[in-house]
Amino acid sequence: MKISVDYTRCEGHGLCAEQAPAVFSLDDDAELTYRFEGTDVPDEHVAVARAAADSCPVAALREHP
C-alpha cells in the first residue's frame, strides 16, 4: 500500500502524526514529513497509516493499493 500526500492541502493539524508517529511527523514549522514517500508502507505500519490517512480533516492523504 502507498500513500500520496498533497502537501499543498496539509494544514499541519497533526492527526496523522498522532495516529502513526512511525510514518508521519510534523517539523517545528508544522510541515508534514512522510517517512515512506515514493515507496510502499511496510506491512507493520499499514494499519496505522490507513487510520492516519482516514483521520486527515483536509484529505491531504490518499491511500493507494
Coordinates of C-alpha atoms in Angstrom, one line a residue, residues 38-62:
G38 CA 7.6 7.1 -3.0
T39 CA 7.6 3.6 -1.6
D40 CA 5.2 1.1 -0.1
V41 CA 4.3 1.4 3.6
P42 CA 5.9 -1.6 5.4
D43 CA 3.3 -4.2 6.4
E44 CA 3.8 -3.5 10.1
H45 CA 2.7 0.1 9.6
V46 CA -0.2 -0.3 7.1
A47 CA -3.0 -0.4 9.7
V48 CA -1.9 2.8 11.5
A49 CA -1.0 4.5 8.2
R50 CA -4.5 3.8 6.9
A51 CA -6.1 5.1 10.1
A52 CA -3.9 8.3 9.8
A53 CA -5.0 8.9 6.2
D54 CA -8.6 8.4 7.2
S55 CA -8.2 10.9 10.1
C56 CA -6.9 13.8 7.9
P57 CA -9.5 16.6 8.2
V58 CA -8.5 18.2 4.9
A59 CA -8.0 15.0 2.9
A60 CA -4.3 15.6 2.2
L61 CA -3.5 11.9 2.5
R62 CA -4.7 9.4 0.0

